[in-house]
Amino acid sequence: MGTRKIEETKEMTVRTRFAPSPTGYLHIGGVRTALYSWLHARQHGGVFILRIEDTDLERSTAEATAAILEGMQWLGLDWDEGPFYQMQRMDRYREVLAGMLEAGTAYHCYCSREELEVMREEQRARGDKPRYDGRCRHRHEPVPGISPVIRFRSPDAGETVVEDLIHGTVRFQNRELDDLVIARSDGTPTYNFCVVVDDWDMGITQVIRGDDHLNNTPRQIQILRALGAVPPQYAHVPMILGPDRQKLSKRHGAVSVLEYREDGYLPEALLNFLVRLGWAYGDQEVFTREEMVAAFRIGDVHKAASAFNPEKLLWLNAQHIQRLDDSVLAIRLQPYLEAAGVPEERIAAAGIPLPAVAAVLRDRAKTLSDMAAGARFFYDAPESPQGKDREKFLSGQEPLLRMAMAGLAALSGWEAPAIHAVLQQLAETHGGGKLGKIAQPLRVAVAGCAVSPPLDATLALLGREETLARLDRAAGWTT
RNA sequence: GCUCCCAUCGUCUAGUGGUCCAGGACACCGGCCUCUCACGUCGGUAACAGGGGUUCGAACCCCCUUGGGAGCGCCA
């Protein structure tokens, strides 16, 4: 019985977090670190925490916070605790700050910004790295009229080692690290300090974040040690570049993830794309959410930055569309159809089941928006086609349309194979044996454009009455 | 400038000293399939950044160079 207790304390519950700052929208890079954190927690039966780092009052907005939460929900990256807001934890930070001042691991610094700027300039001129020289370290008397900042007293000898799950051992000489500001002169704590206290308080076991934070890590470890806390494990994931391998920016469409939703991407496809950006599992390209959870290992993530590849995302989206059940696909598609101007009531009124339409469209759609565009004509009888299509395919084709109507009207059933036989027959008599000769005019007549699912399947779905009505109407467009 | 990180086809990657004149995927090019557009399918072009070591043997280990990135704030 005793051994059991040891195991439990040894194998701590995994606790990871995603900690975005609400100064902008949730973008691709953020989503990937969120995904990795989530995956790591889920595969270990751990806890995933959402924390909003909103201490930058100037730039944080409520809209950004809302967009982040909505994005996470849309992606299905569900969190077990939070969202926590740093602004609501100020009392706690002040308490820790006071303790550090008391213990002497932090001290007041009265240097003015101007003074510091001069100091840095001199250092730069000498070719040194600009860093605080610790001139207030031993000051005991306050300077009247100046509200001091609080600095962390960092060790000036030895080294701090980061055992990174992705990068391996990374060593930093302590003399390279200066005494950083952990509280501003107005008393508010700074980022590096809040992160440390939060990760500590929240019992985070693995900090998974962008590798732009790797340089901050030794200082965070030092603060944690000064606090008597055991540092968590770290995993610094590389950043994502634009398709041109330049830093990801708005120009690349690297905007809010919610735009991917608008553009008709499936969340599982986006997640699949992102998980493979910097990580691989043999030759497997397509992963379900469950497969990702099972196969992903944070330690297998690549060290190098990777470029965003929109074509591959599109391909993966198509792959995931292929794999959905008709009924599920229809449910996913419905909002996009609505956005394309086909409300739910009209779908019901038309009597053409959406799952069936989705089934015939799935092979040729890369996004749900594509699919909605392709599905529209089933529910909305097309207007007279414009320009080329009308001239090229309908001009002078009234006899053909009439023949088709006669043939289809005479059919006893209304199944695709029977319809196909009629079309085949028509091709023999009016198309020189070539289905292509007659299919295009009929397609344009019925769908309003030169692209649609196979004609027999399309007509079967439209129904006899609607097909004949559309052919009759199109006969008026043949001049 | 200083510190840290990184480096296989255009892109995402497999590869952890021999089985690699380097495999898969997207994209691209060609063939097949075909009533349109697609899907599918078959095939093709295409990479170990450069230089030194270590070793019987290096894409894999070490060093240097080059190139990219990050950090050096009372931003996060």
Coordinates of C-alpha atoms (C1' of nucleotides) in Angstrom, one line a residue:
Chain A
M1 CA 0.0 0.0 0.0
G2 CA 2.9 2.3 0.7
T3 CA 4.3 2.0 -2.8
R4 CA 1.1 3.3 -4.2
K5 CA 1.4 6.5 -2.5
I6 CA 5.0 7.0 -3.8
E7 CA 3.8 6.4 -7.4
E8 CA 1.1 9.0 -7.0
T9 CA 3.4 11.7 -5.7
K10 CA 6.0 10.8 -8.3
E11 CA 3.7 10.8 -11.2
M12 CA 2.2 14.2 -10.8
T13 CA -0.9 15.0 -12.8
V14 CA 0.1 16.8 -16.0
R15 CA -1.1 20.4 -16.0
T16 CA -0.5 22.6 -19.0
R17 CA -1.7 26.0 -19.9
F18 CA -2.3 28.3 -22.8
A19 CA -1.7 32.0 -21.9
P20 CA -2.5 34.4 -24.7
S21 CA -2.5 38.1 -24.3
P22 CA -5.6 39.8 -25.5
T23 CA -3.9 42.4 -27.5
G24 CA -4.8 40.9 -30.9
Y25 CA -6.7 38.1 -32.3
L26 CA -5.9 34.4 -31.9
H27 CA -3.7 33.6 -34.9
I28 CA -2.2 30.5 -36.4
G29 CA 0.9 30.5 -34.3
G30 CA -1.0 30.9 -31.0
V31 CA -3.3 28.1 -32.0
R32 CA -0.5 25.7 -32.6
T33 CA 1.0 26.3 -29.1
A34 CA -2.5 26.0 -27.7
L35 CA -2.9 22.7 -29.6
Y36 CA 0.4 21.3 -28.4
S37 CA -0.5 22.2 -24.8
W38 CA -3.9 20.7 -25.1
L39 CA -2.7 17.6 -26.8
H40 CA -0.1 17.1 -24.1
A41 CA -2.6 17.5 -21.3
R42 CA -5.2 15.3 -23.0
Q43 CA -2.9 12.4 -23.7
H44 CA -1.8 12.3 -20.1
G45 CA -5.2 12.6 -18.7
G46 CA -4.1 15.9 -17.4
V47 CA -5.5 19.4 -17.0
F48 CA -5.5 22.1 -19.6
I49 CA -5.8 25.7 -18.3
L50 CA -6.6 28.9 -20.1
R51 CA -5.1 32.0 -18.8
I52 CA -5.6 35.5 -20.2
E53 CA -2.5 37.7 -19.8
D54 CA -4.2 41.0 -19.7
T55 CA -1.7 43.2 -17.7
D56 CA -1.0 45.4 -20.7
L57 CA -3.9 47.8 -20.1
E58 CA -3.0 49.9 -23.1
R59 CA -3.4 47.2 -25.7
S60 CA -5.7 44.6 -24.2
T61 CA -9.3 44.7 -25.4
A62 CA -12.5 42.8 -24.5
E63 CA -13.1 42.1 -28.1
A64 CA -9.8 40.3 -28.4
T65 CA -10.6 38.2 -25.3
A66 CA -13.9 37.3 -26.7
A67 CA -12.4 36.3 -30.1
I68 CA -9.8 34.1 -28.3
L69 CA -12.4 32.3 -26.3
E70 CA -14.6 31.8 -29.4
G71 CA -11.7 30.6 -31.5
M72 CA -10.7 28.1 -28.8
Q73 CA -14.3 26.8 -28.6
W74 CA -14.6 26.6 -32.4
L75 CA -11.5 24.5 -32.5
G76 CA -12.7 22.3 -29.7
L77 CA -9.6 23.1 -27.6
D78 CA -11.6 22.8 -24.4
W79 CA -10.0 23.9 -21.1
D80 CA -10.6 22.4 -17.7
E81 CA -9.7 25.4 -15.6
G82 CA -10.1 29.1 -16.2
P83 CA -10.1 31.4 -18.0
F84 CA -8.1 33.1 -15.4
Y85 CA -7.3 36.8 -15.8
Q86 CA -4.1 38.2 -14.5
M87 CA -5.7 41.6 -13.7
Q88 CA -7.8 39.7 -11.1
R89 CA -4.7 38.4 -9.4
M90 CA -3.0 41.6 -8.5
D91 CA -3.3 41.1 -4.8
R92 CA -1.5 37.9 -5.1
Y93 CA 1.4 39.4 -7.1
R94 CA 1.7 42.2 -4.6
E95 CA 1.9 39.7 -1.8
V96 CA 4.7 37.7 -3.5
L97 CA 6.5 41.0 -4.3
A98 CA 6.4 42.1 -0.7
G99 CA 7.8 38.7 0.4
M100 CA 10.7 39.0 -2.0
L101 CA 11.5 42.5 -0.8
E102 CA 11.5 41.2 2.7
A103 CA 13.7 38.3 1.8
G104 CA 16.0 40.5 -0.1
T105 CA 15.6 38.6 -3.4
A106 CA 14.2 41.8 -4.8
Y107 CA 15.0 45.5 -4.2
H108 CA 13.8 49.0 -5.0
C109 CA 15.5 50.8 -7.9
Y110 CA 15.3 54.5 -8.2
C111 CA 17.1 55.0 -11.5
S112 CA 15.2 57.2 -13.9
R113 CA 14.5 56.1 -17.4
E114 CA 16.8 58.8 -18.7
E115 CA 19.7 57.6 -16.5
L116 CA 19.1 54.0 -17.7
E117 CA 19.1 55.1 -21.3
V118 CA 22.4 56.8 -20.9
M119 CA 23.8 53.7 -19.3
R120 CA 22.6 51.5 -22.1
E121 CA 24.0 53.8 -24.7
E122 CA 27.4 53.7 -23.1
Q123 CA 27.3 49.9 -23.0
R124 CA 26.3 49.7 -26.6
A125 CA 29.0 52.0 -27.6
R126 CA 31.5 49.7 -25.9
G127 CA 30.0 46.8 -27.8
D128 CA 28.5 45.2 -24.7
K129 CA 25.0 43.9 -24.3
P130 CA 22.9 46.6 -22.7
R131 CA 22.0 45.5 -19.2
Y132 CA 21.3 47.0 -15.8
D133 CA 24.5 47.3 -13.8
G134 CA 22.9 46.9 -10.4
R135 CA 23.7 50.4 -9.1
C136 CA 20.7 50.4 -6.8
R137 CA 21.4 47.0 -5.3
H138 CA 22.9 48.3 -2.1
R139 CA 20.9 51.5 -1.7
H140 CA 19.2 51.5 1.7
E141 CA 17.6 54.9 1.7
P142 CA 14.7 55.8 -0.5
V143 CA 15.2 58.7 -2.9
P144 CA 12.6 61.4 -2.1
G145 CA 10.0 62.2 -4.7
I146 CA 10.7 59.1 -6.8
S147 CA 8.5 56.0 -6.9
P148 CA 10.9 53.1 -7.4
V149 CA 10.5 50.0 -9.5
I150 CA 11.2 46.6 -8.1
R151 CA 14.0 44.6 -9.5
F152 CA 14.8 40.9 -9.1
R153 CA 18.3 40.3 -7.6
S154 CA 19.7 37.8 -10.0
P155 CA 22.7 35.7 -9.2
D156 CA 25.8 37.1 -10.9
A157 CA 27.9 34.0 -11.0
G158 CA 27.4 30.5 -12.2
E159 CA 25.0 29.3 -14.8
T160 CA 21.3 28.6 -15.2
V161 CA 20.5 25.5 -17.2
V162 CA 17.2 25.0 -19.0
E163 CA 16.4 21.4 -19.7
D164 CA 14.1 22.0 -22.6
L165 CA 11.8 19.1 -23.8
I166 CA 12.3 20.2 -27.4
H167 CA 15.7 21.8 -27.5
G168 CA 17.6 19.7 -25.0
T169 CA 20.0 21.3 -22.5
V170 CA 20.4 25.1 -23.0
R171 CA 23.0 26.9 -20.8
F172 CA 23.0 30.5 -19.8
Q173 CA 25.8 32.2 -18.0
N174 CA 24.3 34.1 -15.1
R175 CA 26.5 37.1 -15.7
E176 CA 24.7 37.6 -18.9
L177 CA 21.4 38.2 -17.1
D178 CA 20.8 41.4 -15.4
D179 CA 18.4 42.4 -12.6
L180 CA 15.1 42.7 -14.4
V181 CA 12.2 44.9 -13.4
I182 CA 9.4 42.8 -11.8
A183 CA 7.2 45.7 -10.8
R184 CA 6.7 49.1 -12.4
S185 CA 6.9 52.3 -10.5
D186 CA 3.1 52.3 -10.3
G187 CA 3.3 49.0 -8.4
T188 CA 2.0 46.8 -11.2
P189 CA 3.9 43.6 -11.8
T190 CA 5.6 42.9 -15.2
Y191 CA 5.1 40.0 -17.5
N192 CA 8.1 37.8 -16.5
F193 CA 7.0 38.0 -12.9
C194 CA 3.3 37.3 -13.4
V195 CA 4.0 34.3 -15.5
V196 CA 6.3 32.9 -12.9
V197 CA 3.8 33.4 -10.1
D198 CA 0.9 32.1 -12.2
D199 CA 2.6 29.0 -13.4
W200 CA 3.7 28.3 -9.8
D201 CA 0.3 28.9 -8.3
M202 CA -1.5 26.9 -11.0
G203 CA 0.8 24.0 -10.6
I204 CA 1.8 23.9 -14.2
T205 CA 4.0 20.9 -14.9
Q206 CA 5.0 21.6 -18.5
V207 CA 5.2 25.1 -19.9
I208 CA 4.7 24.9 -23.6
R209 CA 5.1 28.2 -25.5
G210 CA 6.8 29.9 -28.4
D211 CA 10.6 29.8 -28.6
D212 CA 10.7 33.5 -28.5
H213 CA 10.5 32.9 -24.7
L214 CA 13.5 30.7 -24.5
N215 CA 15.7 33.7 -23.6
N216 CA 13.3 34.6 -20.7
T217 CA 13.4 31.1 -19.3
P218 CA 16.6 31.3 -17.2
R219 CA 15.3 34.4 -15.4
Q220 CA 12.0 32.8 -14.7
I221 CA 13.8 29.8 -13.3
Q222 CA 15.9 32.0 -11.1
I223 CA 12.8 33.8 -9.8
L224 CA 11.1 30.5 -9.1
R225 CA 14.2 29.3 -7.2
A226 CA 14.2 32.5 -5.2
L227 CA 10.7 31.8 -4.3
G228 CA 11.6 28.3 -3.2
A229 CA 9.5 26.8 -6.0
V230 CA 10.4 23.8 -8.2
P231 CA 10.5 25.0 -11.8
P232 CA 8.2 23.2 -14.3
Q233 CA 9.5 21.5 -17.4
Y234 CA 9.7 23.7 -20.5
A235 CA 9.0 23.0 -24.1
H236 CA 9.8 25.9 -26.5
V237 CA 8.1 25.4 -29.9
P238 CA 9.4 27.1 -33.0
M239 CA 7.5 29.8 -34.6
I240 CA 5.5 29.7 -37.8
L241 CA 6.6 31.6 -40.9
G242 CA 4.6 32.9 -43.8
P243 CA 4.6 30.9 -47.1
D244 CA 7.6 33.1 -48.2
R245 CA 9.4 32.1 -45.0
Q246 CA 9.2 35.6 -43.8
K247 CA 7.7 36.4 -40.4
L248 CA 4.0 35.7 -40.4
S249 CA 2.0 38.9 -40.9
K250 CA -1.4 40.1 -42.0
R251 CA -0.2 40.1 -45.5
H252 CA -0.2 36.3 -45.4
G253 CA -3.7 36.1 -44.3
A254 CA -2.4 35.3 -40.8
V255 CA -5.3 36.8 -39.2
S256 CA -7.8 35.5 -36.7
V257 CA -8.5 31.8 -36.8
L258 CA -12.2 32.7 -37.0
E259 CA -11.5 33.8 -40.6
Y260 CA -10.7 30.2 -41.4
R261 CA -14.1 29.3 -40.1
E262 CA -15.6 31.9 -42.3
D263 CA -13.7 30.6 -45.3
G264 CA -15.1 27.1 -44.8
Y265 CA -12.3 25.3 -43.1
L266 CA -13.1 22.5 -40.7
P267 CA -11.5 22.9 -37.3
E268 CA -10.2 19.4 -37.4
A269 CA -8.4 20.1 -40.7
L270 CA -6.8 23.2 -39.3
L271 CA -5.7 21.4 -36.3
N272 CA -4.4 18.5 -38.4
F273 CA -2.4 21.0 -40.5
L274 CA -0.9 22.7 -37.5
V275 CA 0.0 19.5 -35.7
R276 CA 2.0 18.4 -38.7
L277 CA 3.8 21.7 -39.0
G278 CA 6.8 20.9 -36.9
W279 CA 5.9 17.3 -36.0
A280 CA 5.5 14.1 -37.8
Y281 CA 4.4 10.5 -37.1
G282 CA 5.9 8.3 -39.7
D283 CA 4.3 9.0 -43.1
Q284 CA 0.8 9.7 -41.7
E285 CA -0.7 12.9 -43.0
V286 CA -4.3 12.8 -42.0
F287 CA -5.2 12.6 -38.3
T288 CA -8.4 12.6 -36.5
R289 CA -8.5 14.4 -33.2
E290 CA -8.2 11.1 -31.3
E291 CA -5.3 10.0 -33.4
M292 CA -3.5 13.2 -32.7
V293 CA -4.0 12.8 -29.0
A294 CA -2.7 9.3 -29.1
A295 CA 0.3 9.8 -31.3
F296 CA 1.6 13.3 -30.4
R297 CA 4.7 13.6 -28.3
I298 CA 5.9 17.1 -27.3
G299 CA 9.5 15.9 -27.3
D300 CA 9.2 14.9 -31.0
V301 CA 8.4 18.5 -32.1
H302 CA 11.0 20.0 -34.4
K303 CA 13.4 22.7 -33.4
A304 CA 13.3 24.6 -36.7
A305 CA 10.7 27.2 -37.7
S306 CA 8.3 26.1 -40.4
A307 CA 6.5 27.9 -43.2
F308 CA 2.8 28.0 -43.5
N309 CA 1.6 26.2 -46.6
P310 CA -2.0 27.2 -47.6
E311 CA -2.2 24.6 -50.4
K312 CA -1.6 21.8 -48.0
L313 CA -4.2 23.1 -45.6
L314 CA -6.7 23.2 -48.4
W315 CA -5.8 19.6 -49.3
L316 CA -6.2 18.5 -45.7
N317 CA -9.5 20.3 -45.5
A318 CA -10.7 18.3 -48.5
Q319 CA -9.5 15.1 -46.9
H320 CA -11.4 15.8 -43.8
I321 CA -14.5 16.7 -45.8
Q322 CA -14.2 13.3 -47.5
R323 CA -14.2 11.5 -44.2
L324 CA -17.3 13.0 -42.7
D325 CA -20.6 11.2 -42.7
D326 CA -23.2 12.7 -45.1
S327 CA -25.4 13.7 -42.3
V328 CA -22.6 15.4 -40.3
L329 CA -21.3 17.0 -43.4
A330 CA -24.8 18.4 -44.1
I331 CA -25.0 19.9 -40.6
R332 CA -21.6 21.5 -41.0
L333 CA -22.6 22.8 -44.5
Q334 CA -25.9 24.3 -43.5
P335 CA -24.6 27.6 -42.0
Y336 CA -22.5 28.2 -45.1
L337 CA -25.5 27.7 -47.3
E338 CA -27.4 30.1 -45.2
A339 CA -24.6 32.6 -45.7
A340 CA -24.8 32.0 -49.4
G341 CA -28.5 33.0 -49.3
V342 CA -30.2 29.6 -48.9
P343 CA -32.0 29.5 -45.6
E344 CA -32.9 26.3 -43.8
E345 CA -36.6 26.7 -44.6
R346 CA -35.9 26.8 -48.3
I347 CA -34.0 23.6 -48.1
A348 CA -36.9 21.9 -46.3
A349 CA -39.4 23.3 -48.8
A350 CA -37.4 22.1 -51.8
G351 CA -37.6 18.6 -50.4
I352 CA -34.0 17.8 -51.5
P353 CA -32.2 16.3 -48.6
L354 CA -29.0 18.2 -47.8
P355 CA -27.1 15.1 -46.9
A356 CA -27.7 13.7 -50.4
V357 CA -26.5 17.0 -51.9
A358 CA -23.5 17.0 -49.7
A359 CA -22.7 13.4 -50.8
V360 CA -22.6 14.3 -54.5
L361 CA -20.6 17.5 -53.9
R362 CA -18.0 16.3 -51.4
D363 CA -15.5 15.1 -54.0
R364 CA -15.2 18.4 -55.7
A365 CA -15.2 20.7 -52.6
K366 CA -12.1 21.8 -50.8
T367 CA -14.0 24.0 -48.4
L368 CA -17.5 24.3 -47.0
S369 CA -17.9 27.6 -48.8
D370 CA -17.0 26.0 -52.1
M371 CA -19.6 23.3 -51.3
A372 CA -22.2 25.8 -50.4
A373 CA -21.7 27.6 -53.7
G374 CA -22.0 24.3 -55.5
A375 CA -25.1 23.4 -53.6
R376 CA -27.0 26.6 -54.2
F377 CA -28.6 25.7 -57.6
F378 CA -30.3 22.7 -56.1
Y379 CA -32.4 25.0 -53.9
D380 CA -32.4 28.2 -56.0
A381 CA -33.4 27.8 -59.6
P382 CA -30.6 29.5 -61.6
E383 CA -31.1 32.7 -63.5
S384 CA -30.3 32.7 -67.2
P385 CA -26.6 32.0 -67.4
Q386 CA -24.5 35.0 -68.5
G387 CA -22.2 35.4 -71.5
K388 CA -20.2 32.4 -72.7
D389 CA -22.0 29.6 -71.1
R390 CA -25.3 30.6 -72.5
E391 CA -24.0 31.2 -76.0
K392 CA -21.7 28.2 -76.1
F393 CA -24.1 25.6 -74.6
L394 CA -27.6 26.8 -75.0
S395 CA -27.7 28.6 -78.3
G396 CA -29.9 26.8 -80.7
Q397 CA -30.4 23.9 -78.3
E398 CA -34.2 24.1 -77.8
P399 CA -34.8 20.9 -79.8
L400 CA -32.4 19.0 -77.6
L401 CA -34.0 20.3 -74.4
R402 CA -37.4 19.3 -75.7
M403 CA -36.2 15.8 -76.6
A404 CA -34.7 15.4 -73.2
M405 CA -38.0 16.6 -71.6
A406 CA -39.9 14.0 -73.6
G407 CA -37.5 11.2 -72.7
L408 CA -37.4 12.1 -69.0
A409 CA -41.1 12.6 -68.8
A410 CA -41.7 9.1 -70.2
L411 CA -39.5 7.5 -67.6
S412 CA -41.3 5.2 -65.2
G413 CA -39.0 5.6 -62.3
W414 CA -36.7 8.5 -61.3
E415 CA -33.4 6.9 -60.4
A416 CA -30.0 7.9 -61.6
P417 CA -29.3 4.7 -63.6
A418 CA -32.6 5.2 -65.5
I419 CA -31.9 8.8 -66.1
H420 CA -28.5 7.9 -67.3
A421 CA -30.0 5.5 -69.8
V422 CA -32.2 8.3 -71.2
L423 CA -29.1 10.6 -71.5
Q424 CA -27.2 7.8 -73.2
Q425 CA -30.0 7.3 -75.7
L426 CA -30.1 11.0 -76.4
A427 CA -26.4 11.0 -76.9
E428 CA -26.8 8.3 -79.6
T429 CA -29.5 10.2 -81.5
H430 CA -28.3 13.8 -81.0
G431 CA -24.8 13.8 -79.9
G432 CA -23.1 11.4 -82.3
G433 CA -22.7 8.9 -79.5
K434 CA -21.0 11.4 -77.3
L435 CA -22.5 12.1 -73.9
G436 CA -20.4 15.3 -73.7
K437 CA -22.3 16.8 -76.6
I438 CA -25.6 16.7 -74.9
A439 CA -24.6 16.8 -71.2
Q440 CA -23.3 20.3 -71.2
P441 CA -26.3 22.0 -72.6
L442 CA -28.6 20.1 -70.2
R443 CA -26.2 20.9 -67.3
V444 CA -26.3 24.6 -68.1
A445 CA -30.0 24.5 -68.5
V446 CA -30.6 22.9 -65.2
A447 CA -27.7 24.2 -63.0
G448 CA -27.1 27.6 -64.7
C449 CA -23.4 26.9 -65.1
A450 CA -21.0 24.5 -66.8
V451 CA -19.9 22.8 -63.6
S452 CA -22.0 20.5 -61.5
P453 CA -22.0 16.9 -60.1
P454 CA -22.7 14.2 -62.7
L455 CA -25.9 15.0 -64.6
D456 CA -27.7 11.8 -63.8
A457 CA -27.1 12.2 -60.1
T458 CA -28.0 15.9 -60.3
L459 CA -31.3 15.3 -62.0
A460 CA -32.1 12.5 -59.7
L461 CA -31.8 14.8 -56.8
L462 CA -33.7 17.7 -58.4
G463 CA -36.7 15.5 -59.0
R464 CA -38.6 15.0 -62.2
E465 CA -41.0 18.0 -61.7
E466 CA -38.2 20.5 -61.0
T467 CA -36.0 19.1 -63.8
L468 CA -38.7 19.4 -66.4
A469 CA -39.6 22.9 -65.2
R470 CA -36.0 24.0 -65.5
L471 CA -35.6 22.5 -68.9
D472 CA -38.7 24.1 -70.1
R473 CA -37.6 27.5 -68.7
A474 CA -34.2 27.1 -70.3
A475 CA -35.7 26.5 -73.7
G476 CA -36.5 30.2 -73.5
W477 CA -32.8 31.0 -73.3
T478 CA -31.7 29.2 -76.4
T479 CA -32.0 32.1 -78.8
Chain B
rG1 C1' 27.2 44.7 -30.9
rC2 C1' 26.4 40.8 -27.2
rU3 C1' 23.7 36.2 -25.6
rC4 C1' 20.6 32.2 -27.1
rC5 C1' 18.2 29.2 -30.9
rC6 C1' 18.0 27.0 -35.8
rA7 C1' 19.7 24.6 -40.9
rU8 C1' 17.2 17.3 -45.6
rC9 C1' 13.3 18.5 -52.3
rG10 C1' 9.8 25.2 -53.7
rU11 C1' 6.9 23.8 -48.9
rC12 C1' 5.7 20.2 -44.6
rU13 C1' 8.7 16.3 -43.2
rA14 C1' 11.0 10.6 -42.6
rG15 C1' 15.8 9.7 -41.3
rU16 C1' 19.1 9.2 -34.8
rG17 C1' 26.8 5.8 -37.9
rG18 C1' 26.2 1.1 -42.7
rU19 C1' 19.8 -1.6 -45.2
rC20 C1' 19.9 6.2 -48.2
rC21 C1' 23.2 7.2 -55.6
rA22 C1' 18.0 9.7 -49.2
rG23 C1' 11.5 7.8 -48.2
rG24 C1' 6.3 10.1 -47.8
rA25 C1' 2.9 14.4 -48.4
rC26 C1' 1.4 19.3 -50.7
rA27 C1' 2.4 22.0 -55.0
rC28 C1' 4.2 21.4 -60.1
rC29 C1' 4.7 18.4 -64.9
rG30 C1' 2.9 14.1 -67.9
rG31 C1' -0.4 9.5 -68.7
rC32 C1' -5.0 6.9 -67.4
rC33 C1' -10.2 7.5 -65.9
rU34 C1' -14.2 10.9 -67.6
rC35 C1' -20.9 14.0 -69.4
rU36 C1' -18.4 19.4 -66.9
rC37 C1' -15.4 20.5 -62.7
rA38 C1' -13.3 17.7 -59.4
rC39 C1' -11.9 12.9 -57.0
rG40 C1' -9.1 8.8 -57.9
rU41 C1' -5.0 6.4 -60.1
rC42 C1' 0.0 5.6 -62.5
rG43 C1' 4.6 8.0 -63.5
rG44 C1' 8.1 12.2 -63.4
rU45 C1' 11.2 16.7 -61.9
rA46 C1' 13.2 18.1 -57.2
rA47 C1' 17.0 18.2 -51.2
rC48 C1' 21.3 16.4 -47.0
rA49 C1' 23.9 25.1 -46.9
rG50 C1' 29.7 25.2 -47.3
rG51 C1' 34.4 23.6 -45.2
rG52 C1' 37.2 20.9 -41.9
rG53 C1' 37.6 16.8 -38.6
rU54 C1' 36.2 11.8 -35.8
rU55 C1' 35.4 6.8 -38.0
rC56 C1' 36.6 1.1 -41.9
rG57 C1' 32.1 4.0 -43.0
rA58 C1' 28.5 10.2 -41.9
rA59 C1' 22.3 13.4 -43.8
rC60 C1' 23.2 11.4 -38.8
rC61 C1' 28.8 12.9 -33.9
rC62 C1' 32.4 17.4 -33.1
rC63 C1' 34.4 22.3 -34.8
rC64 C1' 34.4 26.5 -38.0
rU65 C1' 32.0 29.5 -41.8
rU66 C1' 27.6 31.1 -44.0
rG67 C1' 22.6 32.0 -43.8
rG68 C1' 18.0 32.6 -41.0
rG69 C1' 15.5 33.7 -36.2
rA70 C1' 14.8 35.4 -31.1
rG71 C1' 16.2 38.2 -26.8
rC72 C1' 18.9 42.3 -24.7
rG73 C1' 12.1 47.5 -22.2
rC74 C1' 8.9 50.4 -16.1
rC75 C1' 5.7 45.2 -23.8
rA76 C1' 3.7 40.5 -23.5

